[in-house]
Tab-separated table of N, CA and C in Angstrom:
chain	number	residue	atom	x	y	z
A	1	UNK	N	-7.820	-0.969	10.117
A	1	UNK	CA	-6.860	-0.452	11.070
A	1	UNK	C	-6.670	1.031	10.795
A	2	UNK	N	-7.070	1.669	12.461
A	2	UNK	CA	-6.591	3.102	12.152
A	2	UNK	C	-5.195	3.798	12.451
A	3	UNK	N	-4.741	4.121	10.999
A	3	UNK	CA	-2.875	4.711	11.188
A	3	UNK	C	-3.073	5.754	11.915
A	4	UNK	N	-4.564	6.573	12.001
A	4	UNK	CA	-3.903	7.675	12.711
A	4	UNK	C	-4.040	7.619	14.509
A	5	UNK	N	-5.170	6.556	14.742
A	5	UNK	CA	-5.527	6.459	16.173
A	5	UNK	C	-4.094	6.717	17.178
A	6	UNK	N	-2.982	5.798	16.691
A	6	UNK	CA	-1.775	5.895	17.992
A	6	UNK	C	-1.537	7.541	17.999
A	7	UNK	N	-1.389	8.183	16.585
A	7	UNK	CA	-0.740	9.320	16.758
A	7	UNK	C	-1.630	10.535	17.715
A	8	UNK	N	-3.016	10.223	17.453
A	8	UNK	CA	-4.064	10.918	18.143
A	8	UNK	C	-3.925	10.883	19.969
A	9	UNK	N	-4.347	9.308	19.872
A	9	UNK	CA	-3.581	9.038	21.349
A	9	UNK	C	-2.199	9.580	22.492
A	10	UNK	N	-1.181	9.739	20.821
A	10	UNK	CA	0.488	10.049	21.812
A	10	UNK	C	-0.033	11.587	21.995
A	11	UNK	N	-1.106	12.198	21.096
A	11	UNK	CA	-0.864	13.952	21.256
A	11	UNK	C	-1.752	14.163	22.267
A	12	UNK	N	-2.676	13.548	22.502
A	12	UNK	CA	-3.408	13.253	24.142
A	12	UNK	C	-2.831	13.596	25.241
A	13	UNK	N	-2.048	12.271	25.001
A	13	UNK	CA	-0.754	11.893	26.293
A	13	UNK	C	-0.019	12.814	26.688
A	14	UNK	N	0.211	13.260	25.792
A	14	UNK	CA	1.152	14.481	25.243
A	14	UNK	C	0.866	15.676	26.453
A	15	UNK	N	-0.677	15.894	25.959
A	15	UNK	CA	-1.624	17.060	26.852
A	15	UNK	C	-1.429	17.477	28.262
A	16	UNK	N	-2.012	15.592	28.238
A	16	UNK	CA	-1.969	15.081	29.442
A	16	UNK	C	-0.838	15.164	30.621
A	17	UNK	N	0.528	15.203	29.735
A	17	UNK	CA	1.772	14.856	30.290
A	17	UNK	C	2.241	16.112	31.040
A	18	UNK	N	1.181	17.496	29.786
A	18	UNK	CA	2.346	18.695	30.342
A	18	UNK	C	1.047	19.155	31.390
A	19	UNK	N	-0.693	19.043	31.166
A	19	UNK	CA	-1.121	19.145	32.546
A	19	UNK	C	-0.389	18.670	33.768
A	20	UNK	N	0.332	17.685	33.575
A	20	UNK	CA	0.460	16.578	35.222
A	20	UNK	C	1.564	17.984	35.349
A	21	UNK	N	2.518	18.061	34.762
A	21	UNK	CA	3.699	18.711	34.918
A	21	UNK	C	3.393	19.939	35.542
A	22	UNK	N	2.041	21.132	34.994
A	22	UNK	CA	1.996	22.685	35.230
A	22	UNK	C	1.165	22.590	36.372
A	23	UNK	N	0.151	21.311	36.818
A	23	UNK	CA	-0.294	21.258	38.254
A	23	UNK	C	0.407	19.955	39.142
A	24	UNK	N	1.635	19.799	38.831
A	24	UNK	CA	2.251	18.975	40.098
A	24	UNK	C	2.143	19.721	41.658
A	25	UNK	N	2.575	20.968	41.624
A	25	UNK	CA	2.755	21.459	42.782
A	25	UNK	C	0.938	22.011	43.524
A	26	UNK	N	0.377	22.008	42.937
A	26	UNK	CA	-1.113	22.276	43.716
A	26	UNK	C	-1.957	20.861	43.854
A	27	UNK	N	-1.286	19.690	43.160
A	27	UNK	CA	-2.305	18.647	42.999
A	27	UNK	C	-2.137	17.860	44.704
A	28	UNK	N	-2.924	17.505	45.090
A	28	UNK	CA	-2.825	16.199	46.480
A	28	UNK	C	-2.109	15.257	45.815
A	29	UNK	N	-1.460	14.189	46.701
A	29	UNK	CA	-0.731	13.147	46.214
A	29	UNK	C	-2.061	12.272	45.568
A	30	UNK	N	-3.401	11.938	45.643
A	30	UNK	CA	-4.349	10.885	45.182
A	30	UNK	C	-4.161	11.816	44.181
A	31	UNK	N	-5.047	12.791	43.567
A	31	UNK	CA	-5.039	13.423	42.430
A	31	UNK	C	-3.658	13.541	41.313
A	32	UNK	N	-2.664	13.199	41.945
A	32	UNK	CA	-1.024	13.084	41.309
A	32	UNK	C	-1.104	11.659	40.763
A	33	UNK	N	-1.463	10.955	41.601
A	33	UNK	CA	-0.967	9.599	41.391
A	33	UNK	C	-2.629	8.925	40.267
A	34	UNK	N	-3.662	9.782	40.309
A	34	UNK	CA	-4.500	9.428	39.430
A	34	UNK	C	-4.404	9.596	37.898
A	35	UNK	N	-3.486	11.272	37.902
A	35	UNK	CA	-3.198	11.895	36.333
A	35	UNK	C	-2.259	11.069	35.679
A	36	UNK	N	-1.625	10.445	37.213
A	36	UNK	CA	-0.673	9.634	36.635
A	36	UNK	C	-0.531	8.126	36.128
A	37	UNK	N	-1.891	7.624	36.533
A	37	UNK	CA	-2.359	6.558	36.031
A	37	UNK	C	-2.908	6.427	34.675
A	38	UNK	N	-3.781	7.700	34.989
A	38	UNK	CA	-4.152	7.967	33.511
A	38	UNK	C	-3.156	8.543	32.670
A	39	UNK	N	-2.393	8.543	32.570
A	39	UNK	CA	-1.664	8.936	31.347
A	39	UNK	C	-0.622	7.522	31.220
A	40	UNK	N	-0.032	6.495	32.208
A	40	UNK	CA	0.049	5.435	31.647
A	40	UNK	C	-0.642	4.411	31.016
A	41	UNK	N	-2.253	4.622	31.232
A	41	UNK	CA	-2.981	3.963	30.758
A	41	UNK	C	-2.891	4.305	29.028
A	42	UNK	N	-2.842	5.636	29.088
A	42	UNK	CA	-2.963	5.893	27.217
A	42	UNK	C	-1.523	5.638	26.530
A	43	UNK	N	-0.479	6.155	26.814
A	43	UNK	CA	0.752	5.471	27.136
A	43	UNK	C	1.063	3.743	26.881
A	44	UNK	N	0.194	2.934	27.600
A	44	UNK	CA	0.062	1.793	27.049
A	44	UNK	C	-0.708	1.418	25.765
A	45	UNK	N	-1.660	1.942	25.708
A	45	UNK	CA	-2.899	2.079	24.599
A	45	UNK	C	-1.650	2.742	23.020
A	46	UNK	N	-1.193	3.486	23.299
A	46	UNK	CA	-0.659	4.127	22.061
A	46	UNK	C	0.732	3.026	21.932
A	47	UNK	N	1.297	2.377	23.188
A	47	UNK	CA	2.155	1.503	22.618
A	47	UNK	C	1.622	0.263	22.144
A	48	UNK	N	0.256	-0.450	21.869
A	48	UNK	CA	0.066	-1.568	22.266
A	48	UNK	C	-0.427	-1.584	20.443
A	49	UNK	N	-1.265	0.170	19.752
A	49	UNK	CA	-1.445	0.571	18.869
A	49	UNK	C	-0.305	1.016	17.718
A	50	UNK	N	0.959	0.733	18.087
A	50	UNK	CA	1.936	1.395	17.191
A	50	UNK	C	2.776	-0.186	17.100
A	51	UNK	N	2.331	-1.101	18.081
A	51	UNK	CA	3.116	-2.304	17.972
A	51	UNK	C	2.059	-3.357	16.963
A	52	UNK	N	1.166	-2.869	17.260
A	52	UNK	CA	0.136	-3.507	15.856
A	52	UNK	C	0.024	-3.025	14.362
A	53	UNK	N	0.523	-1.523	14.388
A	53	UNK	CA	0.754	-1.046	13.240
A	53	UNK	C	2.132	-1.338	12.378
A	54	UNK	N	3.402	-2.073	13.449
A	54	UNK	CA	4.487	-2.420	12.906
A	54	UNK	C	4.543	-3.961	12.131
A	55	UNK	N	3.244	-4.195	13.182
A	55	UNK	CA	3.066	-6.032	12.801
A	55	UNK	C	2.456	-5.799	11.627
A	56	UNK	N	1.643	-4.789	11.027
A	56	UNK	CA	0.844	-4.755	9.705
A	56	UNK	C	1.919	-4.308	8.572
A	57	UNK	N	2.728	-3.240	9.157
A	57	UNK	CA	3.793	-3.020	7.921
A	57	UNK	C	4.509	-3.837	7.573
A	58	UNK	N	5.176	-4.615	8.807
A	58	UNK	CA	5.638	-6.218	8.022
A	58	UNK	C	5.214	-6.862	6.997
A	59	UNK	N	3.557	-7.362	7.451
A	59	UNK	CA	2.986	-8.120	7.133
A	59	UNK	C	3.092	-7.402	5.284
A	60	UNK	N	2.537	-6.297	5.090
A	60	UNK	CA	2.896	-5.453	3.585
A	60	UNK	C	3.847	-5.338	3.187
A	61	UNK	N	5.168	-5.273	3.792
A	61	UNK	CA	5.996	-5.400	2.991
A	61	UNK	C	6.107	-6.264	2.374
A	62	UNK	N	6.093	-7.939	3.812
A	62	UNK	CA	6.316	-8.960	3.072
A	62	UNK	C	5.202	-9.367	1.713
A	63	UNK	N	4.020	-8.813	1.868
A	63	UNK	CA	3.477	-8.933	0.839
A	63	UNK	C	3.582	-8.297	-0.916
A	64	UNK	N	4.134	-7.077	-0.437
A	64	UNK	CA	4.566	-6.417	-1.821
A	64	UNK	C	5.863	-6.976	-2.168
A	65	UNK	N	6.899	-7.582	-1.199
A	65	UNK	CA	8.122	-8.371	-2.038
A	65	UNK	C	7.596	-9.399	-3.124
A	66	UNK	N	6.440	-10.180	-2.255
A	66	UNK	CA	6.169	-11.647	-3.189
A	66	UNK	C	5.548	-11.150	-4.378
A	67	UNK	N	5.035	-9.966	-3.990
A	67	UNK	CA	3.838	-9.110	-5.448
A	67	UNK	C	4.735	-9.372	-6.515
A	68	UNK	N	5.940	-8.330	-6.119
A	68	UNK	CA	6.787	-7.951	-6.821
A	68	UNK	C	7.702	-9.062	-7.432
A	69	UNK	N	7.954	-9.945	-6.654
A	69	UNK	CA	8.464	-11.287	-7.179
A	69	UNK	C	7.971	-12.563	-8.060
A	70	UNK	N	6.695	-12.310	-7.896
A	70	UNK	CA	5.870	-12.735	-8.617
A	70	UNK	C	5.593	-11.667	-10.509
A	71	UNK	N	5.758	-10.659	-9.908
A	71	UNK	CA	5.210	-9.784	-11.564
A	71	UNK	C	6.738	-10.068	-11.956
A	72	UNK	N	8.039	-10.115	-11.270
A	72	UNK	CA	9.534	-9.996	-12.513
A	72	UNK	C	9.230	-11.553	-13.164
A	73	UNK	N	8.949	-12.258	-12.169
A	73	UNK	CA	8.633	-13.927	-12.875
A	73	UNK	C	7.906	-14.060	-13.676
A	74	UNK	N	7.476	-13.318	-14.061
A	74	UNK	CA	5.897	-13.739	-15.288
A	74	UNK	C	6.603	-13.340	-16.682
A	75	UNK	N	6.449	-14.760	-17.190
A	75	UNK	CA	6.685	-14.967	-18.555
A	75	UNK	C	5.592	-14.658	-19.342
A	76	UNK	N	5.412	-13.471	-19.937
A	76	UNK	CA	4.114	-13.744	-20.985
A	76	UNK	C	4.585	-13.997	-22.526
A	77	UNK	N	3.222	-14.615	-23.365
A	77	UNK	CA	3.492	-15.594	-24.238
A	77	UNK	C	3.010	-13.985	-25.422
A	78	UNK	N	3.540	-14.107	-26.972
A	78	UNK	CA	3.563	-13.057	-27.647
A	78	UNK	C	2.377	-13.639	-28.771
A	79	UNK	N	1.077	-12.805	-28.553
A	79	UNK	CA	-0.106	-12.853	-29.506
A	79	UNK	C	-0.474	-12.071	-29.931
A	80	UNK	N	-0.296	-12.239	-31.292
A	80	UNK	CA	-0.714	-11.479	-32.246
A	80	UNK	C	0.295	-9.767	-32.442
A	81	UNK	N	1.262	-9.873	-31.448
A	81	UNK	CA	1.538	-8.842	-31.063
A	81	UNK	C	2.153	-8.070	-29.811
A	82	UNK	N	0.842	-8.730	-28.957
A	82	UNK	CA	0.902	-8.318	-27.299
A	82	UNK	C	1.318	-9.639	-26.627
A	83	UNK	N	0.990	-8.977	-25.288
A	83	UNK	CA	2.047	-10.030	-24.912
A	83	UNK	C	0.884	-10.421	-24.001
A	84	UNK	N	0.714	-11.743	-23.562
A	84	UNK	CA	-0.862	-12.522	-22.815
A	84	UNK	C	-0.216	-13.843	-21.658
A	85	UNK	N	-0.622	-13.123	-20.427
A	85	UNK	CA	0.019	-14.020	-19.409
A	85	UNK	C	-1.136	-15.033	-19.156
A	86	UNK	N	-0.245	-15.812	-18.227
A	86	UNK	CA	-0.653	-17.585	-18.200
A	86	UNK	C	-2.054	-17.246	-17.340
A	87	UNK	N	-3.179	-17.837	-17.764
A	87	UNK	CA	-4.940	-18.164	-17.110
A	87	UNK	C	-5.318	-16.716	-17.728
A	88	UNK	N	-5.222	-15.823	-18.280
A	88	UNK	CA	-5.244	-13.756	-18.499
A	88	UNK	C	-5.732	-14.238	-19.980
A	89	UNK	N	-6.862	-14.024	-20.683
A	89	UNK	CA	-6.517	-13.981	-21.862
A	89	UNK	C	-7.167	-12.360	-22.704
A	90	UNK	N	-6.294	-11.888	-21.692
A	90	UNK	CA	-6.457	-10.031	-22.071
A	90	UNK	C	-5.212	-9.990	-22.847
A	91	UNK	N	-5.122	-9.168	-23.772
A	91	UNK	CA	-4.313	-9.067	-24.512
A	91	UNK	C	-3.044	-7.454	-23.992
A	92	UNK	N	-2.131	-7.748	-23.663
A	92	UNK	CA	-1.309	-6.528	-22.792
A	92	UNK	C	-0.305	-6.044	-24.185
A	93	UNK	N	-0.248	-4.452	-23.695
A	93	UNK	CA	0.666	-4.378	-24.798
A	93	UNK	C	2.374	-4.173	-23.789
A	94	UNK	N	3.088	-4.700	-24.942
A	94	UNK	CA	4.216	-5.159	-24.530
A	94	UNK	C	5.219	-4.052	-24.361
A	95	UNK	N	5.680	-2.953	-24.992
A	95	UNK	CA	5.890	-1.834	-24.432
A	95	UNK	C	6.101	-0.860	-23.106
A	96	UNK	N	4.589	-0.883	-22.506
A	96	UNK	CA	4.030	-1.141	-21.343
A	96	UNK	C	5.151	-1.849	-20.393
A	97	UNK	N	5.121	-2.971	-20.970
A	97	UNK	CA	5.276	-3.907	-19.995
A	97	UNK	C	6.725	-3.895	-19.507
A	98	UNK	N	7.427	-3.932	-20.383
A	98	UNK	CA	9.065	-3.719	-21.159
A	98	UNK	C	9.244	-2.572	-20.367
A	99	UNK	N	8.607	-1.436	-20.608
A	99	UNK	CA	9.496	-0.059	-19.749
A	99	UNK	C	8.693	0.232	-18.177
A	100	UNK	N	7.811	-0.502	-18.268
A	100	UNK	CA	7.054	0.119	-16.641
A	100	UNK	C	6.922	-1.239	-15.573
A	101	UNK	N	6.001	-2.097	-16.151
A	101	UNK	CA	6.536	-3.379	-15.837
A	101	UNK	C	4.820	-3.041	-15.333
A	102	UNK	N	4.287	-2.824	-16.265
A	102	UNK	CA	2.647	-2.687	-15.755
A	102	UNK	C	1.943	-3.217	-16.918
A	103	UNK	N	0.548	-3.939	-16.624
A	103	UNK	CA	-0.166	-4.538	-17.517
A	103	UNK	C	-1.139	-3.351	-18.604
A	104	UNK	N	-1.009	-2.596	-18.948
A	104	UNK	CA	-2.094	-1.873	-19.377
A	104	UNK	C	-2.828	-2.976	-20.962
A	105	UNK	N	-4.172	-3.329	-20.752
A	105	UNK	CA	-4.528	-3.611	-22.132
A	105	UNK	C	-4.814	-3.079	-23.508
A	106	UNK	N	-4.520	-3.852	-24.119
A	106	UNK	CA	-4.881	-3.048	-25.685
A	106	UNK	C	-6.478	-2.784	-26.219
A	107	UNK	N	-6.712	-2.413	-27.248
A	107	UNK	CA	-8.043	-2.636	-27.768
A	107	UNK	C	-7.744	-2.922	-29.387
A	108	UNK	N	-8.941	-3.441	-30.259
A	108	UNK	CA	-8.666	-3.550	-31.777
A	108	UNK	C	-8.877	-2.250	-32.249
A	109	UNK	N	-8.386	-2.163	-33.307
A	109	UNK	CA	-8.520	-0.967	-34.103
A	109	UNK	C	-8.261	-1.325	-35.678
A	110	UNK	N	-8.803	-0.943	-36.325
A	110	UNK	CA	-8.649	-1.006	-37.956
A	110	UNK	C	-9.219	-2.513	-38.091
A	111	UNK	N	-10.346	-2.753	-38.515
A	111	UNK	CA	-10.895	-3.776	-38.188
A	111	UNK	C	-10.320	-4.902	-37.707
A	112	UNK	N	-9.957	-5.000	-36.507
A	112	UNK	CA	-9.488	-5.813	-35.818
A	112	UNK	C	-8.346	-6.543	-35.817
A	113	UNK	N	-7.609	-5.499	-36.837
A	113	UNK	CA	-6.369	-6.565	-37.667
A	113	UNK	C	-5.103	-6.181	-36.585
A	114	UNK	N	-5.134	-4.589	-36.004
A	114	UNK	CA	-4.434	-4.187	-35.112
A	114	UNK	C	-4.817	-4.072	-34.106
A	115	UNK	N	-3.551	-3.300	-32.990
A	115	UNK	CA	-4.082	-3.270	-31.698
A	115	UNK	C	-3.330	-2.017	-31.327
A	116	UNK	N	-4.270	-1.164	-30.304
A	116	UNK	CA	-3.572	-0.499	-29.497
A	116	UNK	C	-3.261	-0.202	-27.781
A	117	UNK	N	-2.171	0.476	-27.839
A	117	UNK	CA	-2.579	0.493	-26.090
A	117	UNK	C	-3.158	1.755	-25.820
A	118	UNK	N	-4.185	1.874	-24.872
A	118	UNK	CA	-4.772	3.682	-24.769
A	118	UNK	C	-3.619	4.277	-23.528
A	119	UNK	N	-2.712	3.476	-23.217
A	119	UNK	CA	-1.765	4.635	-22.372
A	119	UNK	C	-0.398	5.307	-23.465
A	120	UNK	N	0.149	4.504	-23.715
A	120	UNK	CA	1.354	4.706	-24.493
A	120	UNK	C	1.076	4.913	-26.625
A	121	UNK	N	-0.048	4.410	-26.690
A	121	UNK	CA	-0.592	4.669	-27.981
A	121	UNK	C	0.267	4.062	-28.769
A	122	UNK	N	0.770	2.710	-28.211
A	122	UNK	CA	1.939	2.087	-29.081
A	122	UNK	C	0.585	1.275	-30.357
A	123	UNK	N	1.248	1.066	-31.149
A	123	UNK	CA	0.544	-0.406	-32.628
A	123	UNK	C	1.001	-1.478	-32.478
A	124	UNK	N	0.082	-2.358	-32.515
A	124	UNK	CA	0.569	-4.132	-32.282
A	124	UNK	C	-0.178	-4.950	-33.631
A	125	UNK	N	0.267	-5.359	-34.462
A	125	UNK	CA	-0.569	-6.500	-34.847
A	125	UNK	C	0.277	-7.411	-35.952
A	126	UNK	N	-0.408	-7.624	-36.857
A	126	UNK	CA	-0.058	-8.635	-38.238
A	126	UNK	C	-0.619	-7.565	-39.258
A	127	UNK	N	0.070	-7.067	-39.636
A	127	UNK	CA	-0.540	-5.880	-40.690
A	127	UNK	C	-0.551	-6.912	-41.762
């Protein structure tokens, strides 16, 4: 879906609207009543395009609520350190998670006994 097509369309119309307007008085009534077809035609086109773009923002919002309702619900379980959500067995550091509410993973470090995160550079392990 293109966001910018309606707006392209209304600045058309737009064009269109102030031609009809600066040749009303020289146009024949067929030639009046044609500019004037055509510009309800795009007119419809840009409403028919901005009423499909409202049905899609719905549709995203309602989808980023459940996102979002779904990530406060997630219980993750504490290994080794980090924290490892349910079917995931990536290891997240908990930090992360605690102040942003974002998964970033860890890696081992010091032969494998620790862990770190490469955003926040927090330490996780069983020393």
């Amino acid at each position: 879906m293109d966001i910018v097509a309606p707006f392209t369309l209304l600045a058309s119309a737009a064009v269109n609207a102030k031609k009809l307007f600066e040749a009303s008085k020289a146009l024949s009534n067929a030639e009046m009543k044609q500019m004037i077809a055509d510009l309800a035609m795009q007119m419809a086109e840009v409403s028919l395009e901005m009423a499909t773009l409202k049905h899609e923002i719905v549709r995203l919002q309602v989808e980023n609520a459940a996102l979002k309702d779904k990530a406060t619900n997630e219980k993750p379980k504490l290994k080794w350190g980090c924290y490892q959500f349910e079917g995931d067995e990536t290891l997240y550091c908990p930090k992360c998670w605690e102040t942003q509410h974002r998964k970033h993973p860890t890696t081992r470090v010091m032969s494998g006994r620790f862990r770190k995160c490469s955003i926040c550079d927090a330490m996780m392990g069983t020393g």
